[in-house]
């Protein structure tokens, strides 16, 4: 009888251990799954604002015989604002913010897609080879934001880049009437929205001084609106559920 009781006790212990193991395993699986969906809940720095302004511009050829000889460019200016998370109680600073792994999907072969870094201010871009970047742009943490030097304030800052379609064509005219520099320029080349539309994705990486790294992948349809008719369009993606950072 005593041996039977001992066997029963051992069996109960084994069942309890197995139940606890299954419980802990299920808890871990749920936490991992939840993290994959929701990401990091207490980032040291938050990406609190994302805006994209789409329009068109043109570089005038000063040596041309025509009064206006515009090389027309469709541009999409990206603005990202990072700031310290007020709920993150530890001292921390930004070491680097990187945008990389750009991927473009297009249905048209009109123009050439390029990425450009800003000049002295975020509004002013020069669409020349000097400012062109390949597939990555990084802003180093500094005391203050300096766009020309590709630096962001180590506690907050507004940074960005521009994605542009160049080599779309030239528009010429010989009178000195005013020229409107916006998306309506594209209609002068008989371009359609399908000609200039694209999908883009890229990674945003936050690196901190304590060697923590967080990554988020973002997706955009460009341009952000019907700029051929409207001239200019601005997308605010600040509260998008797509903004999910994960540690890596």
mmCIF file of C-alpha atoms in Angstrom:
data_model
loop_
_atom_site.group_PDB
_atom_site.id
_atom_site.type_symbol
_atom_site.label_atom_id
_atom_site.label_comp_id
_atom_site.label_asym_id
_atom_site.label_seq_id
_atom_site.Cartn_x
_atom_site.Cartn_y
_atom_site.Cartn_z
ATOM 1 C CA UNK A 1 0.000 0.000 0.000
ATOM 2 C CA UNK A 2 2.846 2.370 0.916
ATOM 3 C CA UNK A 3 4.549 1.655 -2.443
ATOM 4 C CA UNK A 4 1.317 2.429 -4.276
ATOM 5 C CA UNK A 5 0.982 5.743 -2.446
ATOM 6 C CA UNK A 6 4.580 6.615 -3.267
ATOM 7 C CA UNK A 7 3.964 5.895 -6.954
ATOM 8 C CA UNK A 8 0.884 8.069 -6.877
ATOM 9 C CA UNK A 9 2.818 10.910 -5.243
ATOM 10 C CA UNK A 10 5.592 10.640 -7.854
ATOM 11 C CA UNK A 11 3.008 10.628 -10.632
ATOM 12 C CA UNK A 12 1.338 13.727 -9.173
ATOM 13 C CA UNK A 13 4.720 15.476 -8.904
ATOM 14 C CA UNK A 14 5.542 14.582 -12.504
ATOM 15 C CA UNK A 15 2.147 15.866 -13.664
ATOM 16 C CA UNK A 16 2.594 19.089 -11.682
ATOM 17 C CA UNK A 17 6.093 19.627 -13.112
ATOM 18 C CA UNK A 18 4.811 18.937 -16.617
ATOM 19 C CA UNK A 19 1.909 21.347 -16.123
ATOM 20 C CA UNK A 20 4.260 24.059 -14.845
ATOM 21 C CA UNK A 21 6.618 23.483 -17.783
ATOM 22 C CA UNK A 22 3.729 23.768 -20.254
ATOM 23 C CA UNK A 23 2.494 26.918 -18.478
ATOM 24 C CA UNK A 24 5.914 28.606 -18.610
ATOM 25 C CA UNK A 25 6.448 27.543 -22.231
ATOM 26 C CA UNK A 26 3.020 28.890 -23.226
ATOM 27 C CA UNK A 27 3.751 32.152 -21.387
ATOM 28 C CA UNK A 28 7.050 32.572 -23.249
ATOM 29 C CA UNK A 29 5.398 31.834 -26.601
ATOM 30 C CA UNK A 30 2.630 34.363 -25.880
ATOM 31 C CA UNK A 31 5.161 37.033 -24.842
ATOM 32 C CA UNK A 32 7.296 36.443 -27.943
ATOM 33 C CA UNK A 33 4.234 36.564 -30.192
ATOM 34 C CA UNK A 34 2.970 39.713 -28.473
ATOM 35 C CA UNK A 35 6.382 41.378 -28.863
ATOM 36 C CA UNK A 36 6.443 40.491 -32.575
ATOM 37 C CA UNK A 37 3.076 42.261 -32.979
ATOM 38 C CA UNK A 38 3.395 45.196 -30.587
ATOM 39 C CA UNK A 39 7.164 45.724 -30.441
ATOM 40 C CA UNK A 40 9.036 47.631 -27.726
ATOM 41 C CA UNK A 41 6.672 49.334 -25.287
ATOM 42 C CA UNK A 42 9.137 51.616 -23.486
ATOM 43 C CA UNK A 43 11.605 52.980 -26.009
ATOM 44 C CA UNK A 44 14.196 55.459 -24.720
ATOM 45 C CA UNK A 45 13.340 57.671 -27.729
ATOM 46 C CA UNK A 46 10.092 57.888 -29.651
ATOM 47 C CA UNK A 47 9.505 58.665 -33.308
ATOM 48 C CA UNK A 48 6.658 61.071 -32.582
ATOM 49 C CA UNK A 49 6.145 62.611 -36.016
ATOM 50 C CA UNK A 50 6.427 61.411 -39.626
ATOM 51 C CA UNK A 51 5.402 63.683 -42.486
ATOM 52 C CA UNK A 52 5.952 63.377 -46.234
ATOM 53 C CA UNK A 53 5.495 66.332 -48.596
ATOM 54 C CA UNK A 54 5.110 65.479 -52.292
ATOM 55 C CA UNK A 55 5.352 68.001 -55.121
ATOM 56 C CA UNK A 56 7.550 68.817 -58.113
ATOM 57 C CA UNK A 57 10.266 71.330 -58.878
ATOM 58 C CA UNK A 58 12.648 72.141 -61.683
ATOM 59 C CA UNK A 59 16.230 73.178 -62.327
ATOM 60 C CA UNK A 60 16.426 75.960 -64.910
ATOM 61 C CA UNK A 61 19.229 75.687 -67.471
ATOM 62 C CA UNK A 62 20.731 79.172 -67.410
ATOM 63 C CA UNK A 63 22.772 78.540 -70.566
ATOM 64 C CA UNK A 64 19.716 77.647 -72.645
ATOM 65 C CA UNK A 65 18.513 79.947 -75.433
ATOM 66 C CA UNK A 66 15.000 79.674 -73.989
ATOM 67 C CA UNK A 67 13.863 81.894 -71.118
ATOM 68 C CA UNK A 68 12.578 78.790 -69.322
ATOM 69 C CA UNK A 69 14.329 75.452 -69.780
ATOM 70 C CA UNK A 70 13.319 73.349 -66.786
ATOM 71 C CA UNK A 71 14.625 69.899 -65.901
ATOM 72 C CA UNK A 72 11.513 68.757 -64.017
ATOM 73 C CA UNK A 73 11.870 66.690 -60.823
ATOM 74 C CA UNK A 74 9.163 64.984 -58.767
ATOM 75 C CA UNK A 75 10.169 65.052 -55.093
ATOM 76 C CA UNK A 76 8.983 63.565 -51.812
ATOM 77 C CA UNK A 77 10.477 65.187 -48.701
ATOM 78 C CA UNK A 78 10.478 63.059 -45.518
ATOM 79 C CA UNK A 79 10.431 64.631 -42.038
ATOM 80 C CA UNK A 80 11.064 62.580 -38.874
ATOM 81 C CA UNK A 81 10.965 63.992 -35.347
ATOM 82 C CA UNK A 82 12.585 61.985 -32.530
ATOM 83 C CA UNK A 83 12.375 62.907 -28.860
ATOM 84 C CA UNK A 84 13.137 61.437 -25.443
ATOM 85 C CA UNK A 85 10.373 59.236 -24.061
ATOM 86 C CA UNK A 86 9.132 60.978 -20.859
ATOM 87 C CA UNK A 87 8.210 57.576 -19.387
ATOM 88 C CA UNK A 88 11.753 56.254 -19.811
ATOM 89 C CA UNK A 89 13.354 57.111 -16.474
ATOM 90 C CA UNK A 90 16.970 56.162 -17.188
ATOM 91 C CA UNK A 91 19.477 58.653 -18.596
ATOM 92 C CA UNK A 92 20.056 57.985 -22.272
ATOM 93 C CA UNK A 93 21.141 59.779 -25.436
ATOM 94 C CA UNK A 94 20.933 59.194 -29.162
ATOM 95 C CA UNK A 95 24.108 57.795 -30.665
ATOM 96 C CA UNK A 96 22.861 57.443 -34.244
ATOM 97 C CA UNK A 97 19.704 57.389 -36.350
ATOM 98 C CA UNK A 98 19.988 55.432 -39.610
ATOM 99 C CA UNK A 99 17.669 55.036 -42.591
ATOM 100 C CA UNK A 100 18.680 52.063 -44.751
ATOM 101 C CA UNK A 101 17.612 49.124 -46.922
ATOM 102 C CA UNK A 102 15.555 51.229 -49.321
ATOM 103 C CA UNK A 103 13.461 49.152 -51.703
ATOM 104 C CA UNK A 104 11.437 50.611 -54.569
ATOM 105 C CA UNK A 105 8.635 49.005 -56.569
ATOM 106 C CA UNK A 106 7.418 50.753 -59.712
ATOM 107 C CA UNK A 107 5.075 50.007 -62.579
ATOM 108 C CA UNK A 108 6.653 52.605 -64.888
ATOM 109 C CA UNK A 109 10.188 53.175 -66.160
ATOM 110 C CA UNK A 110 9.770 56.962 -66.418
ATOM 111 C CA UNK A 111 12.589 58.815 -64.658
ATOM 112 C CA UNK A 112 15.268 57.618 -62.244
ATOM 113 C CA UNK A 113 14.699 57.189 -58.480
ATOM 114 C CA UNK A 114 17.363 58.691 -56.200
ATOM 115 C CA UNK A 115 17.674 59.549 -52.500
ATOM 116 C CA UNK A 116 19.128 62.909 -51.414
ATOM 117 C CA UNK A 117 20.459 64.283 -48.145
ATOM 118 C CA UNK A 118 19.516 67.823 -47.033
ATOM 119 C CA UNK A 119 21.670 70.899 -47.328
ATOM 120 C CA UNK A 120 21.687 73.561 -44.616
ATOM 121 C CA UNK A 121 17.991 73.264 -43.834
ATOM 122 C CA UNK A 122 15.440 70.498 -44.252
ATOM 123 C CA UNK A 123 13.366 72.450 -46.776
ATOM 124 C CA UNK A 124 16.277 73.077 -49.128
ATOM 125 C CA UNK A 125 17.424 70.159 -51.286
ATOM 126 C CA UNK A 126 19.854 70.176 -54.205
ATOM 127 C CA UNK A 127 19.119 67.367 -56.634
ATOM 128 C CA UNK A 128 22.705 66.914 -57.772
ATOM 129 C CA UNK A 129 25.242 64.090 -57.488
ATOM 130 C CA UNK A 130 26.922 65.859 -54.543
ATOM 131 C CA UNK A 131 23.871 65.266 -52.347
ATOM 132 C CA UNK A 132 22.874 61.851 -53.670
ATOM 133 C CA UNK A 133 23.123 58.858 -51.292
ATOM 134 C CA UNK A 134 23.162 55.161 -52.097
ATOM 135 C CA UNK A 135 21.047 53.009 -49.784
ATOM 136 C CA UNK A 136 21.765 54.396 -46.330
ATOM 137 C CA UNK A 137 21.838 57.748 -44.531
ATOM 138 C CA UNK A 138 22.896 58.193 -40.888
ATOM 139 C CA UNK A 139 22.588 61.095 -38.450
ATOM 140 C CA UNK A 140 25.069 61.052 -35.564
ATOM 141 C CA UNK A 141 24.046 62.199 -32.091
ATOM 142 C CA UNK A 142 25.386 65.667 -31.170
ATOM 143 C CA UNK A 143 24.573 68.529 -28.804
ATOM 144 C CA UNK A 144 22.339 70.121 -31.432
ATOM 145 C CA UNK A 145 20.799 69.145 -34.761
ATOM 146 C CA UNK A 146 22.905 70.132 -37.770
ATOM 147 C CA UNK A 147 21.373 68.863 -40.986
ATOM 148 C CA UNK A 148 24.279 69.851 -43.206
ATOM 149 C CA UNK A 149 26.643 67.807 -41.008
ATOM 150 C CA UNK A 150 24.092 64.964 -40.698
ATOM 151 C CA UNK A 151 23.807 65.403 -36.925
ATOM 152 C CA UNK A 152 20.774 65.118 -34.640
ATOM 153 C CA UNK A 153 20.449 66.498 -31.128
ATOM 154 C CA UNK A 154 21.150 63.644 -28.728
ATOM 155 C CA UNK A 155 17.831 64.242 -26.920
ATOM 156 C CA UNK A 156 15.592 65.278 -29.818
ATOM 157 C CA UNK A 157 15.674 66.554 -33.366
ATOM 158 C CA UNK A 158 13.970 66.877 -36.756
ATOM 159 C CA UNK A 159 15.785 65.088 -39.589
ATOM 160 C CA UNK A 160 14.991 63.616 -42.973
ATOM 161 C CA UNK A 161 15.817 63.047 -46.621
ATOM 162 C CA UNK A 162 14.208 63.396 -50.040
ATOM 163 C CA UNK A 163 13.246 60.727 -52.570
ATOM 164 C CA UNK A 164 13.077 62.160 -56.083
ATOM 165 C CA UNK A 165 12.308 61.105 -59.628
ATOM 166 C CA UNK A 166 14.813 62.811 -61.911
ATOM 167 C CA UNK A 167 15.342 62.634 -65.687
ATOM 168 C CA UNK A 168 11.610 62.985 -66.300
ATOM 169 C CA UNK A 169 12.113 65.476 -69.112
ATOM 170 C CA UNK A 170 12.529 69.173 -69.917
ATOM 171 C CA UNK A 171 9.921 71.879 -70.330
ATOM 172 C CA UNK A 172 10.818 74.985 -72.330
ATOM 173 C CA UNK A 173 9.112 78.276 -73.154
ATOM 174 C CA UNK A 174 10.424 81.629 -74.313
ATOM 175 C CA UNK A 175 8.255 84.218 -72.505
ATOM 176 C CA UNK A 176 9.132 85.629 -69.094
ATOM 177 C CA UNK A 177 5.781 84.869 -67.430
ATOM 178 C CA UNK A 178 5.856 83.484 -63.907
ATOM 179 C CA UNK A 179 6.442 79.771 -63.424
ATOM 180 C CA UNK A 180 4.631 77.845 -60.671
ATOM 181 C CA UNK A 181 6.975 75.319 -59.076
ATOM 182 C CA UNK A 182 4.715 72.491 -57.914
ATOM 183 C CA UNK A 183 3.258 69.194 -59.083
ATOM 184 C CA UNK A 184 1.344 70.835 -61.942
ATOM 185 C CA UNK A 185 4.700 71.056 -63.749
ATOM 186 C CA UNK A 186 4.391 67.324 -64.427
ATOM 187 C CA UNK A 187 1.357 67.898 -66.637
ATOM 188 C CA UNK A 188 3.557 69.938 -68.976
ATOM 189 C CA UNK A 189 5.391 66.699 -69.760
ATOM 190 C CA UNK A 190 2.087 64.831 -70.252
ATOM 191 C CA UNK A 191 2.918 62.584 -67.295
ATOM 192 C CA UNK A 192 0.216 60.651 -65.449
ATOM 193 C CA UNK A 193 0.061 59.570 -61.810
ATOM 194 C CA UNK A 194 0.832 56.027 -62.931
ATOM 195 C CA UNK A 195 4.052 57.291 -64.542
ATOM 196 C CA UNK A 196 5.368 58.679 -61.251
ATOM 197 C CA UNK A 197 3.836 56.322 -58.662
ATOM 198 C CA UNK A 198 6.014 54.024 -56.571
ATOM 199 C CA UNK A 199 6.043 51.987 -53.381
ATOM 200 C CA UNK A 200 9.003 52.385 -51.050
ATOM 201 C CA UNK A 201 10.067 50.614 -47.873
ATOM 202 C CA UNK A 202 13.060 51.209 -45.613
ATOM 203 C CA UNK A 203 14.346 50.550 -42.100
ATOM 204 C CA UNK A 204 14.655 53.159 -39.361
ATOM 205 C CA UNK A 205 17.267 52.282 -36.733
ATOM 206 C CA UNK A 206 17.710 54.038 -33.390
ATOM 207 C CA UNK A 207 21.059 53.478 -31.642
ATOM 208 C CA UNK A 208 21.657 54.793 -28.127
ATOM 209 C CA UNK A 209 24.790 55.621 -26.161
ATOM 210 C CA UNK A 210 24.274 52.486 -24.042
ATOM 211 C CA UNK A 211 24.528 50.327 -27.206
ATOM 212 C CA UNK A 212 20.821 49.570 -27.480
ATOM 213 C CA UNK A 213 19.434 49.196 -31.022
ATOM 214 C CA UNK A 214 15.826 49.363 -32.178
ATOM 215 C CA UNK A 215 14.544 48.884 -35.727
ATOM 216 C CA UNK A 216 11.293 49.670 -37.513
ATOM 217 C CA UNK A 217 10.369 49.023 -41.165
ATOM 218 C CA UNK A 218 8.143 51.627 -42.827
ATOM 219 C CA UNK A 219 6.140 51.501 -46.065
ATOM 220 C CA UNK A 220 4.891 54.390 -48.214
ATOM 221 C CA UNK A 221 2.989 54.950 -51.459
ATOM 222 C CA UNK A 222 4.492 57.898 -53.340
ATOM 223 C CA UNK A 223 3.588 60.555 -54.199
ATOM 224 C CA UNK A 224 1.241 61.132 -51.274
ATOM 225 C CA UNK A 225 -1.630 62.494 -53.363
ATOM 226 C CA UNK A 226 -2.693 63.591 -56.834
ATOM 227 C CA UNK A 227 -0.055 66.293 -57.138
ATOM 228 C CA UNK A 228 -0.464 66.648 -60.913
ATOM 229 C CA UNK A 229 -3.849 68.270 -60.267
ATOM 230 C CA UNK A 230 -3.419 69.554 -56.704
ATOM 231 C CA UNK A 231 0.203 70.728 -56.960
ATOM 232 C CA UNK A 232 1.248 69.578 -53.495
ATOM 233 C CA UNK A 233 0.211 66.915 -50.981
ATOM 234 C CA UNK A 234 1.301 66.204 -47.389
ATOM 235 C CA UNK A 235 0.924 62.857 -45.605
ATOM 236 C CA UNK A 236 0.963 62.729 -41.803
ATOM 237 C CA UNK A 237 1.810 59.196 -40.662
ATOM 238 C CA UNK A 238 2.630 60.138 -37.077
ATOM 239 C CA UNK A 239 0.035 57.893 -35.392
ATOM 240 C CA UNK A 240 0.293 54.970 -37.782
ATOM 241 C CA UNK A 241 0.160 51.440 -36.301
ATOM 242 C CA UNK A 242 3.072 50.639 -38.643
ATOM 243 C CA UNK A 243 5.489 52.445 -36.312
ATOM 244 C CA UNK A 244 6.667 49.389 -34.349
ATOM 245 C CA UNK A 245 10.237 49.296 -33.087
ATOM 246 C CA UNK A 246 11.903 46.060 -31.960
ATOM 247 C CA UNK A 247 15.233 45.519 -30.282
ATOM 248 C CA UNK A 248 17.855 43.695 -32.302
#
